[in-house]
Amino acid sequence: MHVNHINRCHCLHSGYLARLVGRSRMTHNIMPPVVSGPPEFERTFRAHQNCVEFYPLFLVSLWTCGMFFSEVAAATAGLVYMVARQMYFNGYVTSAKKRLPGFILALVVLGILSLLGWIGVLSSNCADQPIKK
């Protein structure tokens, strides 16, 4: 399993979530650029927007962890992150209160990816530096 495969899967997942927003627009007869309407549509739209907002953080964390710490750890965490995002999306569409388990899991995974990435970056920088006397 490679980080680039997870990256591509996440792109497909993001497109899938965008399609669900489009389907909700059609169901509720809401034409772009309008972003308000029935609560079901607004929750679907907001769930997707939140996923989009976190996408850059996920990508940087995923690739940093994969390049400097472990590609296997990054790819595994990336899969868990996508599952968490789907849990978040499904929960949010149902009820705003049901979004929390997926959101919390996604934040934990994002934190782990970031931490492992930083550990990798710092250890690679330390390995390149000669010890000063």
N, CA and C atoms as an extended XYZ file, in Angstrom:
399
Properties=species:S:1:pos:R:3:atomname:S:1:resname:S:1:resid:I:1 pbc="F F F"
N         0.850       -1.171        0.000 N   MET     1
C         0.000        0.000        0.000 CA  MET     1
C         0.900        1.240        0.000 C   MET     1
N         0.629        2.157       -0.907 N   HIS     2
C         1.457        3.346       -1.049 CA  HIS     2
C         0.638        4.603       -0.798 C   HIS     2
N         1.337        5.641       -0.376 N   VAL     3
C         0.686        6.915       -0.080 CA  VAL     3
C        -0.014        7.472       -1.319 C   VAL     3
N         0.599        7.307       -2.494 N   ASN     4
C        -0.044        7.840       -3.704 CA  ASN     4
C        -1.369        7.139       -3.991 C   ASN     4
N        -1.496        5.848       -3.634 N   HIS     5
C        -2.775        5.149       -3.814 CA  HIS     5
C        -3.833        5.719       -2.875 C   HIS     5
N        -3.434        5.998       -1.648 N   ILE     6
C        -4.360        6.591       -0.679 CA  ILE     6
C        -4.772        7.976       -1.152 C   ILE     6
N        -3.819        8.728       -1.670 N   ASN     7
C        -4.106       10.062       -2.198 CA  ASN     7
C        -5.161        9.986       -3.305 C   ASN     7
N        -4.995        9.050       -4.217 N   ARG     8
C        -5.960        8.887       -5.315 CA  ARG     8
C        -7.318        8.425       -4.804 C   ARG     8
N        -7.318        7.503       -3.856 N   CYS     9
C        -8.589        7.044       -3.268 CA  CYS     9
C        -9.308        8.197       -2.583 C   CYS     9
N        -8.538        9.054       -1.906 N   HIS    10
C        -9.158       10.197       -1.233 CA  HIS    10
C        -9.746       11.173       -2.249 C   HIS    10
N        -9.092       11.343       -3.386 N   CYS    11
C        -9.658       12.182       -4.457 CA  CYS    11
C       -10.990       11.611       -4.935 C   CYS    11
N       -11.037       10.303       -5.148 N   LEU    12
C       -12.289        9.656       -5.557 CA  LEU    12
C       -13.356        9.809       -4.482 C   LEU    12
N       -12.963        9.660       -3.233 N   HIS    13
C       -13.903        9.809       -2.124 CA  HIS    13
C       -14.454       11.230       -2.071 C   HIS    13
N       -13.585       12.201       -2.270 N   SER    14
C       -14.023       13.598       -2.282 CA  SER    14
C       -15.017       13.845       -3.415 C   SER    14
N       -14.750       13.270       -4.575 N   GLY    15
C       -15.689       13.385       -5.697 CA  GLY    15
C       -17.019       12.719       -5.398 C   GLY    15
N       -16.971       11.584       -4.712 N   TYR    16
C       -18.196       10.884       -4.312 CA  TYR    16
C       -19.038       11.755       -3.377 C   TYR    16
N       -18.382       12.396       -2.406 N   LEU    17
C       -19.113       13.267       -1.489 CA  LEU    17
C       -19.699       14.470       -2.231 C   LEU    17
N       -18.962       15.007       -3.191 N   ALA    18
C       -19.485       16.116       -3.998 CA  ALA    18
C       -20.714       15.670       -4.782 C   ALA    18
N       -20.674       14.455       -5.274 N   ARG    19
C       -21.833       13.910       -6.003 CA  ARG    19
C       -23.049       13.796       -5.091 C   ARG    19
N       -22.835       13.420       -3.846 N   LEU    20
C       -23.943       13.343       -2.890 CA  LEU    20
C       -24.553       14.720       -2.633 C   LEU    20
N       -23.718       15.753       -2.617 N   VAL    21
C       -24.242       17.115       -2.484 CA  VAL    21
C       -25.063       17.462       -3.721 C   VAL    21
N       -24.569       17.111       -4.898 N   GLY    22
C       -25.321       17.357       -6.134 CA  GLY    22
C       -26.653       16.637       -6.143 C   GLY    22
N       -26.651       15.414       -5.682 N   ARG    23
C       -27.896       14.644       -5.606 CA  ARG    23
C       -28.879       15.302       -4.628 C   ARG    23
N       -28.345       15.810       -3.512 N   SER    24
C       -29.198       16.498       -2.539 CA  SER    24
C       -29.758       17.787       -3.138 C   SER    24
N       -28.950       18.482       -3.940 N   ARG    25
C       -29.445       19.684       -4.634 CA  ARG    25
C       -30.628       19.324       -5.528 C   ARG    25
N       -30.490       18.234       -6.269 N   MET    26
C       -31.570       17.826       -7.179 CA  MET    26
C       -32.813       17.414       -6.394 C   MET    26
N       -32.626       16.689       -5.314 N   THR    27
C       -33.755       16.241       -4.495 CA  THR    27
C       -34.547       17.423       -3.944 C   THR    27
N       -33.819       18.459       -3.509 N   HIS    28
C       -34.465       19.610       -2.873 CA  HIS    28
C       -34.647       20.789       -3.829 C   HIS    28
N       -34.321       20.588       -5.113 N   ASN    29
C       -34.468       21.624       -6.138 CA  ASN    29
C       -33.748       22.919       -5.747 C   ASN    29
N       -32.484       22.797       -5.411 N   ILE    30
C       -31.656       23.940       -5.023 CA  ILE    30
C       -30.556       24.097       -6.066 C   ILE    30
N       -30.614       25.194       -6.790 N   MET    31
C       -29.658       25.428       -7.869 CA  MET    31
C       -28.476       26.260       -7.372 C   MET    31
N       -27.256       25.937       -7.826 N   PRO    32
C       -26.092       26.748       -7.467 CA  PRO    32
C       -26.299       28.188       -7.943 C   PRO    32
N       -25.828       29.162       -7.269 N   PRO    33
C       -24.897       29.146       -6.134 CA  PRO    33
C       -25.579       29.116       -4.764 C   PRO    33
N       -26.870       28.884       -4.709 N   VAL    34
C       -27.586       28.858       -3.434 CA  VAL    34
C       -27.029       27.730       -2.557 C   VAL    34
N       -26.769       28.060       -1.293 N   VAL    35
C       -26.237       27.065       -0.362 CA  VAL    35
C       -27.122       26.910        0.875 C   VAL    35
N       -28.324       27.426        0.797 N   SER    36
C       -29.252       27.261        1.914 CA  SER    36
C       -30.524       26.605        1.407 C   SER    36
N       -31.239       25.998        2.323 N   GLY    37
C       -32.462       25.300        1.970 CA  GLY    37
C       -32.928       24.466        3.140 C   GLY    37
N       -33.564       23.350        2.867 N   PRO    38
C       -34.020       22.478        3.950 CA  PRO    38
C       -32.831       21.995        4.795 C   PRO    38
N       -33.074       21.712        6.068 N   PRO    39
C       -31.984       21.268        6.950 CA  PRO    39
C       -31.205       20.069        6.405 C   PRO    39
N       -31.880       19.140        5.732 N   GLU    40
C       -31.185       17.967        5.186 CA  GLU    40
C       -30.142       18.387        4.160 C   GLU    40
N       -30.513       19.337        3.291 N   PHE    41
C       -29.555       19.814        2.296 CA  PHE    41
C       -28.414       20.558        2.968 C   PHE    41
N       -28.729       21.441        3.899 N   GLU    42
C       -27.688       22.237        4.549 CA  GLU    42
C       -26.687       21.360        5.296 C   GLU    42
N       -27.168       20.305        5.932 N   ARG    43
C       -26.246       19.390        6.623 CA  ARG    43
C       -25.359       18.653        5.619 C   ARG    43
N       -25.938       18.225        4.502 N   THR    44
C       -25.153       17.539        3.467 CA  THR    44
C       -24.094       18.473        2.902 C   THR    44
N       -24.498       19.698        2.591 N   PHE    45
C       -23.574       20.685        2.042 CA  PHE    45
C       -22.458       20.990        3.044 C   PHE    45
N       -22.830       21.206        4.295 N   ARG    46
C       -21.855       21.550        5.324 CA  ARG    46
C       -20.892       20.389        5.597 C   ARG    46
N       -21.404       19.171        5.584 N   ALA    47
C       -20.535       18.004        5.793 CA  ALA    47
C       -19.464       17.935        4.705 C   ALA    47
N       -19.869       18.173        3.465 N   HIS    48
C       -18.903       18.158        2.363 CA  HIS    48
C       -17.915       19.310        2.497 C   HIS    48
N       -18.412       20.494        2.833 N   GLN    49
C       -17.523       21.647        2.982 CA  GLN    49
C       -16.465       21.387        4.047 C   GLN    49
N       -16.861       20.779        5.151 N   ASN    50
C       -15.905       20.489        6.205 CA  ASN    50
C       -14.833       19.521        5.712 C   ASN    50
N       -15.238       18.530        4.942 N   CYS    51
C       -14.263       17.587        4.376 CA  CYS    51
C       -13.291       18.309        3.447 C   CYS    51
N       -13.805       19.241        2.650 N   VAL    52
C       -12.960       20.023        1.741 CA  VAL    52
C       -11.997       20.908        2.536 C   VAL    52
N       -12.479       21.499        3.619 N   GLU    53
C       -11.636       22.374        4.439 CA  GLU    53
C       -10.461       21.616        5.057 C   GLU    53
N       -10.662       20.365        5.400 N   PHE    54
C        -9.606       19.572        6.025 CA  PHE    54
C        -8.698       18.885        5.004 C   PHE    54
N        -9.071       18.895        3.736 N   TYR    55
C        -8.310       18.178        2.707 CA  TYR    55
C        -6.841       18.607        2.632 C   TYR    55
N        -6.531       19.916        2.612 N   PRO    56
C        -5.104       20.295        2.553 CA  PRO    56
C        -4.310       19.816        3.769 C   PRO    56
N        -4.905       19.896        4.952 N   LEU    57
C        -4.214       19.428        6.158 CA  LEU    57
C        -3.920       17.934        6.067 C   LEU    57
N        -4.907       17.188        5.574 N   PHE    58
C        -4.727       15.748        5.421 CA  PHE    58
C        -3.607       15.440        4.432 C   PHE    58
N        -3.616       16.104        3.288 N   LEU    59
C        -2.597       15.820        2.271 CA  LEU    59
C        -1.187       16.103        2.771 C   LEU    59
N        -0.999       17.259        3.390 N   VAL    60
C         0.336       17.600        3.894 CA  VAL    60
C         0.774       16.597        4.955 C   VAL    60
N        -0.123       16.267        5.870 N   SER    61
C         0.215       15.311        6.931 CA  SER    61
C         0.491       13.922        6.365 C   SER    61
N        -0.339       13.482        5.424 N   LEU    62
C        -0.171       12.168        4.804 CA  LEU    62
C         1.185       12.056        4.119 C   LEU    62
N         1.502       13.030        3.273 N   TRP    63
C         2.741       12.954        2.509 CA  TRP    63
C         3.980       13.159        3.379 C   TRP    63
N         3.890       14.041        4.376 N   THR    64
C         5.036       14.246        5.268 CA  THR    64
C         5.329       12.979        6.055 C   THR    64
N         4.276       12.370        6.585 N   CYS    65
C         4.452       11.107        7.319 CA  CYS    65
C         5.006       10.027        6.391 C   CYS    65
N         4.464        9.933        5.191 N   GLY    66
C         4.902        8.910        4.247 CA  GLY    66
C         6.333        9.084        3.780 C   GLY    66
N         6.759       10.329        3.609 N   MET    67
C         8.108       10.585        3.103 CA  MET    67
C         9.179       10.518        4.189 C   MET    67
N         8.833       10.966        5.392 N   PHE    68
C         9.862       11.099        6.421 CA  PHE    68
C         9.760       10.086        7.556 C   PHE    68
N         8.607        9.432        7.711 N   PHE    69
C         8.464        8.470        8.809 CA  PHE    69
C         8.282        7.057        8.279 C   PHE    69
N         7.094        6.760        7.739 N   SER    70
C         6.821        5.415        7.230 CA  SER    70
C         5.663        5.477        6.247 C   SER    70
N         5.898        4.966        5.057 N   GLU    71
C         4.839        4.961        4.052 CA  GLU    71
C         3.694        4.034        4.456 C   GLU    71
N         4.022        2.922        5.075 N   VAL    72
C         2.986        1.980        5.515 CA  VAL    72
C         2.120        2.613        6.604 C   VAL    72
N         2.757        3.265        7.574 N   ALA    73
C         2.001        3.931        8.645 CA  ALA    73
C         1.118        5.032        8.069 C   ALA    73
N         1.664        5.803        7.136 N   ALA    74
C         0.894        6.886        6.526 CA  ALA    74
C        -0.287        6.341        5.736 C   ALA    74
N        -0.057        5.311        4.947 N   ALA    75
C        -1.130        4.738        4.131 CA  ALA    75
C        -2.224        4.131        5.009 C   ALA    75
N        -1.826        3.442        6.059 N   THR    76
C        -2.804        2.839        6.967 CA  THR    76
C        -3.631        3.916        7.653 C   THR    76
N        -2.962        4.936        8.162 N   ALA    77
C        -3.676        6.042        8.797 CA  ALA    77
C        -4.563        6.767        7.786 C   ALA    77
N        -4.098        6.868        6.551 N   GLY    78
C        -4.901        7.503        5.502 CA  GLY    78
C        -6.194        6.757        5.235 C   GLY    78
N        -6.131        5.437        5.247 N   LEU    79
C        -7.353        4.633        5.082 CA  LEU    79
C        -8.319        4.855        6.239 C   LEU    79
N        -7.781        4.858        7.448 N   VAL    80
C        -8.627        5.084        8.625 CA  VAL    80
C        -9.246        6.480        8.560 C   VAL    80
N        -8.466        7.459        8.090 N   TYR    81
C        -8.973        8.826        7.958 CA  TYR    81
C       -10.160        8.876        6.994 C   TYR    81
N       -10.051        8.180        5.870 N   MET    82
C       -11.166        8.171        4.909 CA  MET    82
C       -12.409        7.524        5.504 C   MET    82
N       -12.232        6.459        6.250 N   VAL    83
C       -13.372        5.818        6.922 CA  VAL    83
C       -13.988        6.793        7.926 C   VAL    83
N       -13.136        7.493        8.676 N   ALA    84
C       -13.626        8.470        9.652 CA  ALA    84
C       -14.397        9.589        8.967 C   ALA    84
N       -13.898       10.047        7.824 N   ARG    85
C       -14.588       11.111        7.090 CA  ARG    85
C       -15.943       10.636        6.575 C   ARG    85
N       -16.027        9.381        6.151 N   GLN    86
C       -17.315        8.846        5.702 CA  GLN    86
C       -18.272        8.720        6.887 C   GLN    86
N       -17.750        8.282        8.036 N   MET    87
C       -18.573        8.227        9.255 CA  MET    87
C       -19.097        9.619        9.596 C   MET    87
N       -18.210       10.612        9.517 N   TYR    88
C       -18.577       12.000        9.795 CA  TYR    88
C       -19.681       12.454        8.844 C   TYR    88
N       -19.478       12.219        7.559 N   PHE    89
C       -20.440       12.653        6.550 CA  PHE    89
C       -21.798       11.995        6.782 C   PHE    89
N       -21.807       10.685        6.936 N   ASN    90
C       -23.069        9.969        7.153 CA  ASN    90
C       -23.772       10.448        8.417 C   ASN    90
N       -23.002       10.650        9.480 N   GLY    91
C       -23.592       11.124       10.725 CA  GLY    91
C       -24.171       12.512       10.593 C   GLY    91
N       -23.422       13.407        9.948 N   TYR    92
C       -23.860       14.794        9.809 CA  TYR    92
C       -25.119       14.898        8.960 C   TYR    92
N       -25.200       14.129        7.895 N   VAL    93
C       -26.386       14.163        7.032 CA  VAL    93
C       -27.625       13.755        7.834 C   VAL    93
N       -27.463       12.813        8.742 N   THR    94
C       -28.576       12.352        9.569 CA  THR    94
C       -28.951       13.387       10.624 C   THR    94
N       -27.959       13.870       11.360 N   SER    95
C       -28.178       14.830       12.441 CA  SER    95
C       -26.841       15.467       12.789 C   SER    95
N       -26.846       16.758       13.057 N   ALA    96
C       -25.594       17.449       13.379 CA  ALA    96
C       -24.900       16.818       14.583 C   ALA    96
N       -25.658       16.317       15.536 N   LYS    97
C       -25.066       15.706       16.730 CA  LYS    97
C       -24.361       14.388       16.409 C   LYS    97
N       -24.779       13.710       15.360 N   LYS    98
C       -24.205       12.398       15.025 CA  LYS    98
C       -22.887       12.500       14.256 C   LYS    98
N       -22.440       13.711       13.993 N   ARG    99
C       -21.190       13.887       13.255 CA  ARG    99
C       -19.959       13.688       14.133 C   ARG    99
N       -20.121       13.801       15.444 N   LEU   100
C       -18.970       13.849       16.346 CA  LEU   100
C       -18.081       12.608       16.357 C   LEU   100
N       -18.596       11.379       16.388 N   PRO   101
C       -17.669       10.233       16.408 CA  PRO   101
C       -16.711       10.219       15.209 C   PRO   101
N       -17.236       10.449       14.015 N   GLY   102
C       -16.380       10.483       12.831 CA  GLY   102
C       -15.420       11.654       12.850 C   GLY   102
N       -15.896       12.810       13.331 N   PHE   103
C       -15.056       14.003       13.394 CA  PHE   103
C       -13.902       13.799       14.369 C   PHE   103
N       -14.208       13.258       15.535 N   ILE   104
C       -13.169       13.032       16.546 CA  ILE   104
C       -12.145       12.016       16.042 C   ILE   104
N       -12.613       10.931       15.439 N   LEU   105
C       -11.685        9.934       14.890 CA  LEU   105
C       -10.799       10.555       13.814 C   LEU   105
N       -11.379       11.365       12.940 N   ALA   106
C       -10.591       12.021       11.888 CA  ALA   106
C        -9.542       12.948       12.495 C   ALA   106
N        -9.910       13.693       13.534 N   LEU   107
C        -8.941       14.585       14.184 CA  LEU   107
C        -7.807       13.799       14.839 C   LEU   107
N        -8.142       12.694       15.475 N   VAL   108
C        -7.111       11.862       16.110 CA  VAL   108
C        -6.142       11.333       15.053 C   VAL   108
N        -6.682       10.824       13.955 N   VAL   109
C        -5.825       10.291       12.886 CA  VAL   109
C        -4.975       11.403       12.281 C   VAL   109
N        -5.571       12.568       12.069 N   LEU   110
C        -4.823       13.704       11.534 CA  LEU   110
C        -3.697       14.100       12.489 C   LEU   110
N        -3.983       14.083       13.779 N   GLY   111
C        -2.953       14.376       14.776 CA  GLY   111
C        -1.830       13.352       14.752 C   GLY   111
N        -2.184       12.087       14.609 N   ILE   112
C        -1.172       11.023       14.544 CA  ILE   112
C        -0.309       11.186       13.297 C   ILE   112
N        -0.945       11.429       12.156 N   LEU   113
C        -0.179       11.649       10.920 CA  LEU   113
C         0.772       12.833       11.071 C   LEU   113
N         0.277       13.920       11.647 N   SER   114
C         1.109       15.115       11.834 CA  SER   114
C         2.272       14.835       12.773 C   SER   114
N         1.981       14.176       13.885 N   LEU   115
C         3.025       13.866       14.861 CA  LEU   115
C         4.099       12.960       14.256 C   LEU   115
N         3.671       11.899       13.587 N   LEU   116
C         4.643       10.991       12.969 CA  LEU   116
C         5.447       11.705       11.882 C   LEU   116
N         4.785       12.582       11.138 N   GLY   117
C         5.488       13.360       10.128 CA  GLY   117
C         6.561       14.246       10.746 C   GLY   117
N         6.204       14.926       11.843 N   TRP   118
C         7.177       15.778       12.533 CA  TRP   118
C         8.327       14.957       13.105 C   TRP   118
N         8.011       13.821       13.675 N   ILE   119
C         9.075       12.950       14.197 CA  ILE   119
C        10.023       12.565       13.062 C   ILE   119
N         9.463       12.206       11.924 N   GLY   120
C        10.289       11.842       10.778 CA  GLY   120
C        11.134       12.991       10.273 C   GLY   120
N        10.535       14.168       10.168 N   VAL   121
C        11.275       15.345        9.695 CA  VAL   121
C        12.406       15.680       10.659 C   VAL   121
N        12.088       15.730       11.938 N   LEU   122
C        13.112       16.086       12.926 CA  LEU   122
C        14.224       15.048       12.994 C   LEU   122
N        13.878       13.780       12.930 N   SER   123
C        14.922       12.750       12.998 CA  SER   123
C        15.779       12.749       11.741 C   SER   123
N        15.193       13.045       10.592 N   SER   124
C        16.008       13.096        9.368 CA  SER   124
C        16.901       14.328        9.372 C   SER   124
N        16.421       15.435        9.931 N   ASN   125
C        17.257       16.632       10.032 CA  ASN   125
C        18.387       16.427       11.029 C   ASN   125
N        18.100       15.748       12.128 N   CYS   126
C        19.142       15.474       13.128 CA  CYS   126
C        20.199       14.526       12.571 C   CYS   126
N        19.783       13.576       11.763 N   ALA   127
C        20.728       12.613       11.192 CA  ALA   127
C        21.671       13.286       10.202 C   ALA   127
N        21.202       14.368        9.562 N   ASP   128
C        22.027       15.067        8.581 CA  ASP   128
C        22.991       16.058        9.220 C   ASP   128
N        22.764       16.417       10.469 N   GLN   129
C        23.579       17.425       11.132 CA  GLN   129
C        24.718       16.766       11.906 C   GLN   129
N        25.930       17.242       11.711 N   PRO   130
C        27.031       16.717       12.527 CA  PRO   130
C        26.878       17.212       13.968 C   PRO   130
N        27.350       16.425       14.907 N   ILE   131
C        27.291       16.816       16.313 CA  ILE   131
C        28.360       17.869       16.564 C   ILE   131
N        27.928       19.006       17.119 N   LYS   132
C        28.879       20.088       17.411 CA  LYS   132
C        29.507       19.858       18.774 C   LYS   132
N        30.805       20.111       18.841 N   LYS   133
C        31.526       19.942       20.113 CA  LYS   133
C        31.849       21.272       20.709 C   LYS   133
